[in-house]
PDB file of C-alpha atoms in Angstrom:
ATOM      1  CA  MET A 148     -13.537   0.498  33.193  1.00  0.00           C
ATOM      2  CA  SER A 149     -15.055   3.221  35.461  1.00  0.00           C
ATOM      3  CA  LYS A 150     -16.301   6.483  34.038  1.00  0.00           C
ATOM      4  CA  PRO A 151     -13.638   8.786  35.924  1.00  0.00           C
ATOM      5  CA  ILE A 152     -10.772   6.556  34.657  1.00  0.00           C
ATOM      6  CA  LEU A 153     -12.101   6.729  31.142  1.00  0.00           C
ATOM      7  CA  GLN A 154     -12.475  10.548  31.248  1.00  0.00           C
ATOM      8  CA  LEU A 155      -8.921  10.807  32.598  1.00  0.00           C
ATOM      9  CA  GLU A 156      -7.577   8.793  29.767  1.00  0.00           C
ATOM     10  CA  GLU A 157      -9.493  10.893  27.218  1.00  0.00           C
ATOM     11  CA  SER A 158      -8.243  14.134  28.831  1.00  0.00           C
ATOM     12  CA  GLU A 159      -4.672  12.736  28.681  1.00  0.00           C
ATOM     13  CA  GLU A 160      -5.175  11.960  24.933  1.00  0.00           C
ATOM     14  CA  VAL A 161      -6.454  15.475  24.223  1.00  0.00           C
ATOM     15  CA  ILE A 162      -3.453  16.981  25.837  1.00  0.00           C
ATOM     16  CA  GLU A 163      -0.988  14.570  24.203  1.00  0.00           C
ATOM     17  CA  LEU A 164      -2.419  15.184  20.725  1.00  0.00           C
ATOM     18  CA  GLU A 165      -2.340  18.910  21.141  1.00  0.00           C
ATOM     19  CA  ASN A 166       1.347  18.611  22.126  1.00  0.00           C
ATOM     20  CA  ILE A 167       2.094  16.414  19.099  1.00  0.00           C
ATOM     21  CA  LEU A 168       0.448  18.919  16.705  1.00  0.00           C
ATOM     22  CA  GLN A 169       2.112  22.019  18.325  1.00  0.00           C
ATOM     23  CA  ASN A 170       5.589  20.522  18.457  1.00  0.00           C
ATOM     24  CA  GLU A 171       5.171  18.585  15.080  1.00  0.00           C
ATOM     25  CA  ASP A 172       6.312  15.489  17.038  1.00  0.00           C
ATOM     26  CA  ILE A 173       5.711  12.812  14.555  1.00  0.00           C
ATOM     27  CA  ILE A 174       7.969   9.798  13.716  1.00  0.00           C
ATOM     28  CA  THR A 175       8.105   8.787  10.103  1.00  0.00           C
ATOM     29  CA  VAL A 176       9.200   5.414   8.931  1.00  0.00           C
ATOM     30  CA  TYR A 177       9.347   3.962   5.542  1.00  0.00           C
ATOM     31  CA  GLN A 178       8.645   0.432   4.311  1.00  0.00           C
ATOM     32  CA  PRO A 179       9.943  -0.566   0.900  1.00  0.00           C
ATOM     33  CA  ILE A 180       7.515  -1.888  -1.745  1.00  0.00           C
ATOM     34  CA  VAL A 181       9.396  -4.471  -3.833  1.00  0.00           C
ATOM     35  CA  SER A 182       9.097  -5.991  -7.184  1.00  0.00           C
ATOM     36  CA  LEU A 183       8.365  -9.633  -6.841  1.00  0.00           C
ATOM     37  CA  ILE A 184       9.969 -10.166 -10.299  1.00  0.00           C
ATOM     38  CA  ASN A 185      13.578  -8.935  -9.670  1.00  0.00           C
ATOM     39  CA  GLY A 186      13.574  -7.653  -6.073  1.00  0.00           C
ATOM     40  CA  ASN A 187      14.057  -4.059  -7.014  1.00  0.00           C
ATOM     41  CA  THR A 188      12.513  -1.288  -4.759  1.00  0.00           C
ATOM     42  CA  ILE A 189       9.743   0.328  -6.654  1.00  0.00           C
ATOM     43  CA  GLY A 190       8.900   2.768  -3.768  1.00  0.00           C
ATOM     44  CA  TYR A 191       8.248   3.195  -0.117  1.00  0.00           C
ATOM     45  CA  GLU A 192       5.084   3.522   1.995  1.00  0.00           C
ATOM     46  CA  ALA A 193       5.363   6.388   4.512  1.00  0.00           C
ATOM     47  CA  LEU A 194       4.056   5.304   7.910  1.00  0.00           C
ATOM     48  CA  SER A 195       3.426   7.727  10.809  1.00  0.00           C
ATOM     49  CA  ARG A 196       3.857   7.156  14.529  1.00  0.00           C
ATOM     50  CA  GLY A 197       3.426   9.232  17.591  1.00  0.00           C
ATOM     51  CA  PRO A 198       6.460   9.910  19.920  1.00  0.00           C
ATOM     52  CA  HIS A 199       8.087   6.897  21.599  1.00  0.00           C
ATOM     53  CA  LYS A 200       6.540   5.812  24.921  1.00  0.00           C
ATOM     54  CA  SER A 201       3.558   8.234  24.257  1.00  0.00           C
ATOM     55  CA  THR A 202      -0.025   7.104  24.849  1.00  0.00           C
ATOM     56  CA  LEU A 203      -0.567   7.837  21.121  1.00  0.00           C
ATOM     57  CA  GLN A 204       2.697   6.158  19.854  1.00  0.00           C
ATOM     58  CA  TYR A 205       0.789   3.606  17.832  1.00  0.00           C
ATOM     59  CA  PRO A 206      -0.988   4.797  14.648  1.00  0.00           C
ATOM     60  CA  ASP A 207      -4.367   3.295  15.470  1.00  0.00           C
ATOM     61  CA  LYS A 208      -4.594   5.056  18.748  1.00  0.00           C
ATOM     62  CA  LEU A 209      -3.099   8.346  17.154  1.00  0.00           C
ATOM     63  CA  PHE A 210      -5.606   8.636  14.424  1.00  0.00           C
ATOM     64  CA  GLU A 211      -8.497   7.523  16.611  1.00  0.00           C
ATOM     65  CA  ALA A 212      -7.736  10.343  19.021  1.00  0.00           C
ATOM     66  CA  ALA A 213      -7.483  12.834  16.033  1.00  0.00           C
ATOM     67  CA  ARG A 214     -10.989  11.688  14.811  1.00  0.00           C
ATOM     68  CA  ASN A 215     -12.528  11.980  18.305  1.00  0.00           C
ATOM     69  CA  GLN A 216     -11.131  15.505  18.614  1.00  0.00           C
ATOM     70  CA  ASN A 217     -11.887  16.607  14.978  1.00  0.00           C
ATOM     71  CA  LYS A 218      -8.322  16.934  14.289  1.00  0.00           C
ATOM     72  CA  THR A 219      -7.900  14.569  11.465  1.00  0.00           C
ATOM     73  CA  TRP A 220      -7.142  17.260   8.914  1.00  0.00           C
ATOM     74  CA  GLU A 221      -4.383  18.793  11.075  1.00  0.00           C
ATOM     75  CA  LEU A 222      -2.700  15.318  11.937  1.00  0.00           C
ATOM     76  CA  GLU A 223      -2.852  14.075   8.235  1.00  0.00           C
ATOM     77  CA  LEU A 224      -1.335  17.372   7.048  1.00  0.00           C
ATOM     78  CA  LEU A 225       1.528  17.042   9.615  1.00  0.00           C
ATOM     79  CA  CYS A 226       2.185  13.440   8.712  1.00  0.00           C
ATOM     80  CA  ARG A 227       2.088  14.201   4.994  1.00  0.00           C
ATOM     81  CA  VAL A 228       4.453  17.114   5.260  1.00  0.00           C
ATOM     82  CA  LYS A 229       6.926  15.235   7.444  1.00  0.00           C
ATOM     83  CA  ALA A 230       6.873  12.208   5.075  1.00  0.00           C
ATOM     84  CA  ILE A 231       7.822  14.339   2.131  1.00  0.00           C
ATOM     85  CA  GLN A 232      10.385  16.458   4.033  1.00  0.00           C
ATOM     86  CA  ARG A 233      12.190  13.256   5.283  1.00  0.00           C
ATOM     87  CA  ALA A 234      12.082  11.534   1.886  1.00  0.00           C
ATOM     88  CA  LYS A 235      15.101  13.407   0.687  1.00  0.00           C
ATOM     89  CA  ASN A 236      16.963  10.375  -0.299  1.00  0.00           C
ATOM     90  CA  ILE A 237      14.238   8.804  -2.541  1.00  0.00           C
ATOM     91  CA  LYS A 238      15.567   8.187  -6.014  1.00  0.00           C
ATOM     92  CA  GLU A 239      14.017   9.747  -9.154  1.00  0.00           C
ATOM     93  CA  ASP A 240      12.473   6.459 -10.305  1.00  0.00           C
ATOM     94  CA  GLU A 241      11.049   5.545  -6.839  1.00  0.00           C
ATOM     95  CA  LEU A 242       7.492   6.147  -5.564  1.00  0.00           C
ATOM     96  CA  LEU A 243       6.382   7.584  -2.251  1.00  0.00           C
ATOM     97  CA  PHE A 244       3.058   6.099  -1.044  1.00  0.00           C
ATOM     98  CA  ILE A 245       1.173   8.540   1.310  1.00  0.00           C
ATOM     99  CA  ASN A 246      -1.896   7.457   3.213  1.00  0.00           C
ATOM    100  CA  VAL A 247      -4.959   9.610   2.866  1.00  0.00           C
ATOM    101  CA  ASP A 248      -8.450   9.398   4.228  1.00  0.00           C
ATOM    102  CA  PRO A 249     -10.991   9.900   1.553  1.00  0.00           C
ATOM    103  CA  TYR A 250     -12.967  12.392   3.661  1.00  0.00           C
ATOM    104  CA  ILE A 251      -9.731  14.588   3.912  1.00  0.00           C
ATOM    105  CA  PHE A 252      -8.818  13.979   0.286  1.00  0.00           C
ATOM    106  CA  ARG A 253     -11.768  15.863  -1.146  1.00  0.00           C
ATOM    107  CA  ASP A 254     -11.170  18.843   1.243  1.00  0.00           C
ATOM    108  CA  GLU A 255     -10.125  22.018  -0.631  1.00  0.00           C
ATOM    109  CA  LYS A 256      -7.331  22.530   2.017  1.00  0.00           C
ATOM    110  CA  PHE A 257      -5.693  19.302   1.006  1.00  0.00           C
ATOM    111  CA  GLU A 258      -4.394  20.614  -2.200  1.00  0.00           C
ATOM    112  CA  LYS A 259      -2.688  23.555  -0.364  1.00  0.00           C
ATOM    113  CA  GLY A 260      -0.502  21.103   1.558  1.00  0.00           C
ATOM    114  CA  LEU A 261       0.750  19.548  -1.619  1.00  0.00           C
ATOM    115  CA  THR A 262       1.521  22.257  -4.031  1.00  0.00           C
ATOM    116  CA  LYS A 263       4.131  21.793  -6.781  1.00  0.00           C
ATOM    117  CA  GLU A 264       6.328  24.525  -5.156  1.00  0.00           C
ATOM    118  CA  PHE A 265       6.357  22.476  -1.932  1.00  0.00           C
ATOM    119  CA  LEU A 266       7.270  19.232  -3.685  1.00  0.00           C
ATOM    120  CA  SER A 267       9.968  20.878  -5.866  1.00  0.00           C
ATOM    121  CA  LYS A 268      11.527  22.453  -2.703  1.00  0.00           C
ATOM    122  CA  HIS A 269      11.977  18.834  -1.515  1.00  0.00           C
ATOM    123  CA  ASN A 270      13.201  17.530  -4.873  1.00  0.00           C
ATOM    124  CA  ILE A 271      10.086  15.397  -5.346  1.00  0.00           C
ATOM    125  CA  SER A 272       7.807  15.469  -8.449  1.00  0.00           C
ATOM    126  CA  SER A 273       4.024  14.945  -8.305  1.00  0.00           C
ATOM    127  CA  GLN A 274       4.717  11.986 -10.518  1.00  0.00           C
ATOM    128  CA  ASN A 275       6.560  10.290  -7.619  1.00  0.00           C
ATOM    129  CA  ILE A 276       3.567  10.646  -5.203  1.00  0.00           C
ATOM    130  CA  ILE A 277       0.958   7.915  -4.721  1.00  0.00           C
ATOM    131  CA  PHE A 278      -2.075   8.867  -2.711  1.00  0.00           C
ATOM    132  CA  GLU A 279      -3.025   5.604  -0.886  1.00  0.00           C
ATOM    133  CA  ILE A 280      -6.733   5.798  -0.074  1.00  0.00           C
ATOM    134  CA  THR A 281      -7.024   4.140   3.349  1.00  0.00           C
ATOM    135  CA  GLU A 282     -10.809   4.247   3.533  1.00  0.00           C
ATOM    136  CA  LYS A 283     -10.933   4.624   7.340  1.00  0.00           C
ATOM    137  CA  THR A 284     -14.318   6.089   6.380  1.00  0.00           C
ATOM    138  CA  ALA A 285     -16.820   5.154   3.678  1.00  0.00           C
ATOM    139  CA  ILE A 286     -16.818   6.953   0.310  1.00  0.00           C
ATOM    140  CA  GLU A 287     -20.449   8.165   0.319  1.00  0.00           C
ATOM    141  CA  ASP A 288     -20.293  10.588  -2.621  1.00  0.00           C
ATOM    142  CA  TYR A 289     -18.437   8.916  -5.467  1.00  0.00           C
ATOM    143  CA  TYR A 290     -19.278  11.820  -7.915  1.00  0.00           C
ATOM    144  CA  THR A 291     -17.632  14.362  -5.754  1.00  0.00           C
ATOM    145  CA  PHE A 292     -14.734  12.088  -4.835  1.00  0.00           C
ATOM    146  CA  LYS A 293     -13.942  11.250  -8.413  1.00  0.00           C
ATOM    147  CA  LYS A 294     -13.819  14.981  -9.365  1.00  0.00           C
ATOM    148  CA  ALA A 295     -11.235  15.494  -6.671  1.00  0.00           C
ATOM    149  CA  LEU A 296      -9.505  12.421  -7.706  1.00  0.00           C
ATOM    150  CA  ASN A 297      -9.224  13.516 -11.367  1.00  0.00           C
ATOM    151  CA  ASN A 298      -7.962  16.866 -10.334  1.00  0.00           C
ATOM    152  CA  TYR A 299      -4.843  15.291  -8.771  1.00  0.00           C
ATOM    153  CA  ILE A 300      -4.404  12.727 -11.555  1.00  0.00           C
ATOM    154  CA  ASP A 301      -4.286  15.488 -14.094  1.00  0.00           C
ATOM    155  CA  GLN A 302      -1.409  17.073 -11.994  1.00  0.00           C
ATOM    156  CA  GLY A 303       0.573  13.897 -12.218  1.00  0.00           C
ATOM    157  CA  PHE A 304      -0.349  12.220  -9.022  1.00  0.00           C
ATOM    158  CA  LYS A 305      -1.323   8.540  -8.967  1.00  0.00           C
ATOM    159  CA  ILE A 306      -3.892   6.591  -6.849  1.00  0.00           C
ATOM    160  CA  ALA A 307      -3.661   3.388  -4.836  1.00  0.00           C
ATOM    161  CA  ILE A 308      -6.518   1.610  -2.973  1.00  0.00           C
ATOM    162  CA  ASP A 309      -5.235   0.298   0.321  1.00  0.00           C
ATOM    163  CA  ASP A 310      -6.463  -2.743   2.203  1.00  0.00           C
ATOM    164  CA  THR A 311      -8.437  -4.248  -0.847  1.00  0.00           C
ATOM    165  CA  GLY A 312     -10.597  -6.958   0.488  1.00  0.00           C
ATOM    166  CA  ALA A 313     -11.154  -5.367   3.903  1.00  0.00           C
ATOM    167  CA  GLY A 314     -13.542  -2.823   5.367  1.00  0.00           C
ATOM    168  CA  TYR A 315     -14.875  -0.316   2.820  1.00  0.00           C
ATOM    169  CA  SER A 316     -12.140  -1.175   0.109  1.00  0.00           C
ATOM    170  CA  GLY A 317     -14.360  -3.336  -2.163  1.00  0.00           C
ATOM    171  CA  LEU A 318     -14.974  -3.835  -5.833  1.00  0.00           C
ATOM    172  CA  LYS A 319     -17.291  -0.768  -6.052  1.00  0.00           C
ATOM    173  CA  THR A 320     -14.346   1.460  -4.855  1.00  0.00           C
ATOM    174  CA  ILE A 321     -12.026  -0.047  -7.484  1.00  0.00           C
ATOM    175  CA  SER A 322     -14.590   0.163 -10.305  1.00  0.00           C
ATOM    176  CA  GLU A 323     -15.435   3.821  -9.447  1.00  0.00           C
ATOM    177  CA  THR A 324     -11.910   5.095  -8.989  1.00  0.00           C
ATOM    178  CA  ARG A 325      -9.931   2.976 -11.475  1.00  0.00           C
ATOM    179  CA  PRO A 326      -6.722   3.164  -9.365  1.00  0.00           C
ATOM    180  CA  HIS A 327      -3.203   2.722 -10.649  1.00  0.00           C
ATOM    181  CA  PHE A 328      -2.379   0.387  -7.776  1.00  0.00           C
ATOM    182  CA  ILE A 329      -4.394  -2.194  -5.867  1.00  0.00           C
ATOM    183  CA  LYS A 330      -2.949  -3.084  -2.416  1.00  0.00           C
ATOM    184  CA  ILE A 331      -4.392  -6.415  -1.262  1.00  0.00           C
ATOM    185  CA  ASP A 332      -5.133  -6.544   2.441  1.00  0.00           C
ATOM    186  CA  MET A 333      -2.878  -8.606   4.673  1.00  0.00           C
ATOM    187  CA  ASP A 334      -5.648 -10.847   5.975  1.00  0.00           C
ATOM    188  CA  ILE A 335      -5.973 -12.213   2.493  1.00  0.00           C
ATOM    189  CA  ILE A 336      -2.179 -12.685   2.146  1.00  0.00           C
ATOM    190  CA  ARG A 337      -1.953 -14.435   5.600  1.00  0.00           C
ATOM    191  CA  ASP A 338      -1.342 -18.234   5.027  1.00  0.00           C
ATOM    192  CA  ILE A 339      -2.256 -17.897   1.308  1.00  0.00           C
ATOM    193  CA  ASN A 340       0.192 -20.842   0.605  1.00  0.00           C
ATOM    194  CA  ARG A 341      -2.255 -23.095   2.509  1.00  0.00           C
ATOM    195  CA  ASP A 342      -5.505 -21.556   1.248  1.00  0.00           C
ATOM    196  CA  THR A 343      -6.669 -22.371  -2.389  1.00  0.00           C
ATOM    197  CA  PHE A 344      -9.720 -19.942  -2.048  1.00  0.00           C
ATOM    198  CA  LYS A 345      -7.384 -17.153  -1.310  1.00  0.00           C
ATOM    199  CA  GLN A 346      -5.125 -18.151  -4.201  1.00  0.00           C
ATOM    200  CA  ALA A 347      -8.076 -18.052  -6.515  1.00  0.00           C
ATOM    201  CA  LEU A 348      -8.905 -14.474  -5.286  1.00  0.00           C
ATOM    202  CA  ILE A 349      -5.369 -13.331  -5.998  1.00  0.00           C
ATOM    203  CA  GLU A 350      -5.366 -14.982  -9.383  1.00  0.00           C
ATOM    204  CA  ALA A 351      -8.617 -13.065 -10.195  1.00  0.00           C
ATOM    205  CA  PHE A 352      -6.901  -9.689  -9.183  1.00  0.00           C
ATOM    206  CA  VAL A 353      -3.824 -10.472 -11.242  1.00  0.00           C
ATOM    207  CA  LYS A 354      -5.975 -11.169 -14.336  1.00  0.00           C
ATOM    208  CA  LEU A 355      -7.803  -7.857 -13.682  1.00  0.00           C
ATOM    209  CA  SER A 356      -4.591  -6.030 -13.477  1.00  0.00           C
ATOM    210  CA  SER A 357      -3.349  -7.587 -16.600  1.00  0.00           C
ATOM    211  CA  ALA A 358      -6.498  -6.401 -18.473  1.00  0.00           C
ATOM    212  CA  THR A 359      -6.753  -2.788 -16.906  1.00  0.00           C
ATOM    213  CA  ASN A 360      -2.946  -1.910 -16.425  1.00  0.00           C
ATOM    214  CA  MET A 361      -3.365  -1.665 -12.697  1.00  0.00           C
ATOM    215  CA  ILE A 362      -0.630  -2.949 -10.461  1.00  0.00           C
ATOM    216  CA  VAL A 363      -1.312  -5.484  -7.780  1.00  0.00           C
ATOM    217  CA  ILE A 364       0.681  -5.148  -4.397  1.00  0.00           C
ATOM    218  CA  ALA A 365       0.514  -7.695  -1.792  1.00  0.00           C
ATOM    219  CA  GLU A 366       0.646  -6.297   1.837  1.00  0.00           C
ATOM    220  CA  GLY A 367       1.905  -7.955   4.942  1.00  0.00           C
ATOM    221  CA  ILE A 368       4.087 -10.768   3.521  1.00  0.00           C
ATOM    222  CA  GLU A 369       5.381 -12.482   6.676  1.00  0.00           C
ATOM    223  CA  THR A 370       6.703 -15.874   5.537  1.00  0.00           C
ATOM    224  CA  GLU A 371       8.876 -17.241   2.785  1.00  0.00           C
ATOM    225  CA  GLU A 372       5.980 -19.636   1.885  1.00  0.00           C
ATOM    226  CA  GLU A 373       3.618 -16.600   1.374  1.00  0.00           C
ATOM    227  CA  LEU A 374       6.250 -14.996  -0.785  1.00  0.00           C
ATOM    228  CA  ALA A 375       6.754 -18.076  -2.947  1.00  0.00           C
ATOM    229  CA  THR A 376       2.994 -18.472  -3.439  1.00  0.00           C
ATOM    230  CA  LEU A 377       2.537 -14.898  -4.508  1.00  0.00           C
ATOM    231  CA  ILE A 378       5.371 -15.057  -6.995  1.00  0.00           C
ATOM    232  CA  ASN A 379       3.872 -18.132  -8.500  1.00  0.00           C
ATOM    233  CA  LEU A 380       0.527 -16.448  -8.762  1.00  0.00           C
ATOM    234  CA  GLY A 381       2.030 -13.517 -10.701  1.00  0.00           C
ATOM    235  CA  VAL A 382       1.777 -10.777  -8.228  1.00  0.00           C
ATOM    236  CA  TYR A 383       3.762  -7.857  -9.256  1.00  0.00           C
ATOM    237  CA  ALA A 384       4.971  -6.307  -6.061  1.00  0.00           C
ATOM    238  CA  GLY A 385       4.780  -6.839  -2.178  1.00  0.00           C
ATOM    239  CA  GLN A 386       5.735  -5.346   1.061  1.00  0.00           C
ATOM    240  CA  GLY A 387       5.800  -6.899   4.617  1.00  0.00           C
ATOM    241  CA  TYR A 388       8.061  -7.923   7.437  1.00  0.00           C
ATOM    242  CA  PHE A 389       9.600 -10.818   5.601  1.00  0.00           C
ATOM    243  CA  LEU A 390      10.777  -8.531   2.980  1.00  0.00           C
ATOM    244  CA  SER A 391      11.903  -5.655   5.122  1.00  0.00           C
ATOM    245  CA  ARG A 392      10.578  -3.916   8.270  1.00  0.00           C
ATOM    246  CA  PRO A 393       9.714  -0.228   8.260  1.00  0.00           C
ATOM    247  CA  ASP A 394      12.823   2.056   9.073  1.00  0.00           C
ATOM    248  CA  SER A 395      13.443   5.719   9.384  1.00  0.00           C
ATOM    249  CA  LYS A 396      15.920   5.440   6.519  1.00  0.00           C
ATOM    250  CA  MET A 397      14.867   4.365   3.057  1.00  0.00           C
ATOM    251  CA  LYS A 398      16.447   0.993   2.721  1.00  0.00           C
ATOM    252  CA  GLY A 399      15.819  -1.800   0.263  1.00  0.00           C
ATOM    253  CA  ILE A 400      15.656  -5.491   0.955  1.00  0.00           C
ATOM    254  CA  CYS A 401      18.743  -7.485   1.934  1.00  0.00           C
ATOM    255  CA  ASP A 402      20.618  -9.672  -0.552  1.00  0.00           C
ATOM    256  CA  GLU A 403      19.315 -12.928   1.114  1.00  0.00           C
ATOM    257  CA  VAL A 404      15.624 -11.955   0.457  1.00  0.00           C
ATOM    258  CA  ARG A 405      16.484 -10.684  -3.091  1.00  0.00           C
ATOM    259  CA  GLU A 406      18.061 -14.147  -3.779  1.00  0.00           C
ATOM    260  CA  LYS A 407      14.822 -15.829  -2.589  1.00  0.00           C
ATOM    261  CA  ILE A 408      12.889 -13.659  -5.092  1.00  0.00           C
ATOM    262  CA  HIS A 409      15.122 -14.715  -7.881  1.00  0.00           C
ATOM    263  CA  LYS A 410      14.947 -18.365  -6.873  1.00  0.00           C
ATOM    264  CA  TYR A 411      11.178 -18.587  -6.769  1.00  0.00           C
ATOM    265  CA  ASN A 412      10.910 -16.799 -10.106  1.00  0.00           C
ATOM    266  CA  LYS A 413      13.302 -19.325 -11.643  1.00  0.00           C
ATOM    267  CA  LEU A 414      11.150 -22.121 -10.229  1.00  0.00           C
ATOM    268  CA  LYS A 415       8.006 -20.494 -11.643  1.00  0.00           C
ATOM    269  CA  ASN A 416       9.467 -20.063 -15.072  1.00  0.00           C
ATOM    270  CA  ARG A 417      10.827 -23.668 -15.211  1.00  0.00           C
ATOM    271  CA  SER A 418       7.355 -24.910 -14.145  1.00  0.00           C
ATOM    272  CA  HIS A 419       5.603 -22.841 -16.806  1.00  0.00           C
ATOM    273  CA  ARG A 420       8.007 -24.080 -19.475  1.00  0.00           C
ATOM    274  CA  SER A 421       7.432 -27.732 -18.386  1.00  0.00           C
ATOM    275  CA  ARG A 422       3.638 -27.139 -18.510  1.00  0.00           C
ATOM    276  CA  ARG A 423       3.771 -25.670 -22.009  1.00  0.00           C
ATOM    277  CA  PHE A 424       5.998 -28.534 -23.141  1.00  0.00           C
ATOM    278  CA  TYR A 425       3.477 -31.066 -21.690  1.00  0.00           C
ATOM    279  CA  ILE A 426       0.519 -29.272 -23.328  1.00  0.00           C
ATOM    280  CA  HIS A 427       2.330 -29.046 -26.726  1.00  0.00           C
ATOM    281  CA  ASN A 428       3.156 -32.793 -26.603  1.00  0.00           C
ATOM    282  CA  ARG A 429      -0.435 -33.805 -25.682  1.00  0.00           C
ATOM    283  CA  ARG A 430      -1.694 -31.714 -28.672  1.00  0.00           C
ATOM    284  CA  SER A 431       0.913 -33.340 -31.021  1.00  0.00           C
ATOM    285  CA  SER A 432      -0.037 -36.819 -29.806  1.00  0.00           C
ATOM    286  CA  ARG A 433      -3.723 -36.081 -30.503  1.00  0.00           C
ATOM    287  CA  ARG A 434      -2.977 -34.830 -34.045  1.00  0.00           C
ATOM    288  CA  LEU A 435      -0.897 -37.978 -34.692  1.00  0.00           C
ATOM    289  CA  TYR A 436      -3.590 -40.267 -33.384  1.00  0.00           C
ATOM    290  CA  LYS A 437      -6.180 -38.591 -35.639  1.00  0.00           C
ATOM    291  CA  ALA A 438      -3.824 -38.943 -38.699  1.00  0.00           C
ATOM    292  CA  LEU A 439      -3.469 -42.610 -38.048  1.00  0.00           C
TER     293      LEU A 439
END
């Protein structure tokens, strides 16, 4: 691409981003996060988009433009405010997952955009808000970051680590932050029904969650086979196009998908009962053999 064309595109992005920020022209959609035990909706992830047919319609382009123009703080604040304002139909026992860049998270201005007065005005408690740390940038100073983290946890907010297994979202981040939720990256979930190594990874995360009271959420579930495998592995919750696509309205999953979740849980429980029965019989046979 020639330099004049590249400069023209960058100039258009500068103007477009400025218009989006000035006019507060952000589209918010919500994707349900669903219990893989009973199909109930435990919460929604708020996802932000630029205006339809805009050069910055897609989130990757939108946030990249904001970073290039040092407008990440302004854009994230706008997305956060709109996500909360438009979540008026969320139930008291449902959670709202809001994406946050760790660099922005420790900024003192961040707290001003999420005061208890602002939340109560929109009938949302801090206990309903999950800060989903996206790690678009690396956490370089864990000490300072954890101080900011604990400040919000003390106010009732909860923490999720997004895209675990991709980019900067590694075991060090989990160890240092001790999040309430671990969201497994979709690349690990993809074709997990055919990949025993990925299954072993998920089993390890499930064991970790059981020992530490963290909740594992599988992102990007796109097929029934992936869903069945995750249920069998004991993953607590999931989200993805197979369950439900993002929507401007807060909608749970359809009855057909809910029935599939129930079906695979029944198969899992039946399999586990059979396995326990087999192990019990083997042990009984050994004791009988020794007695003889």
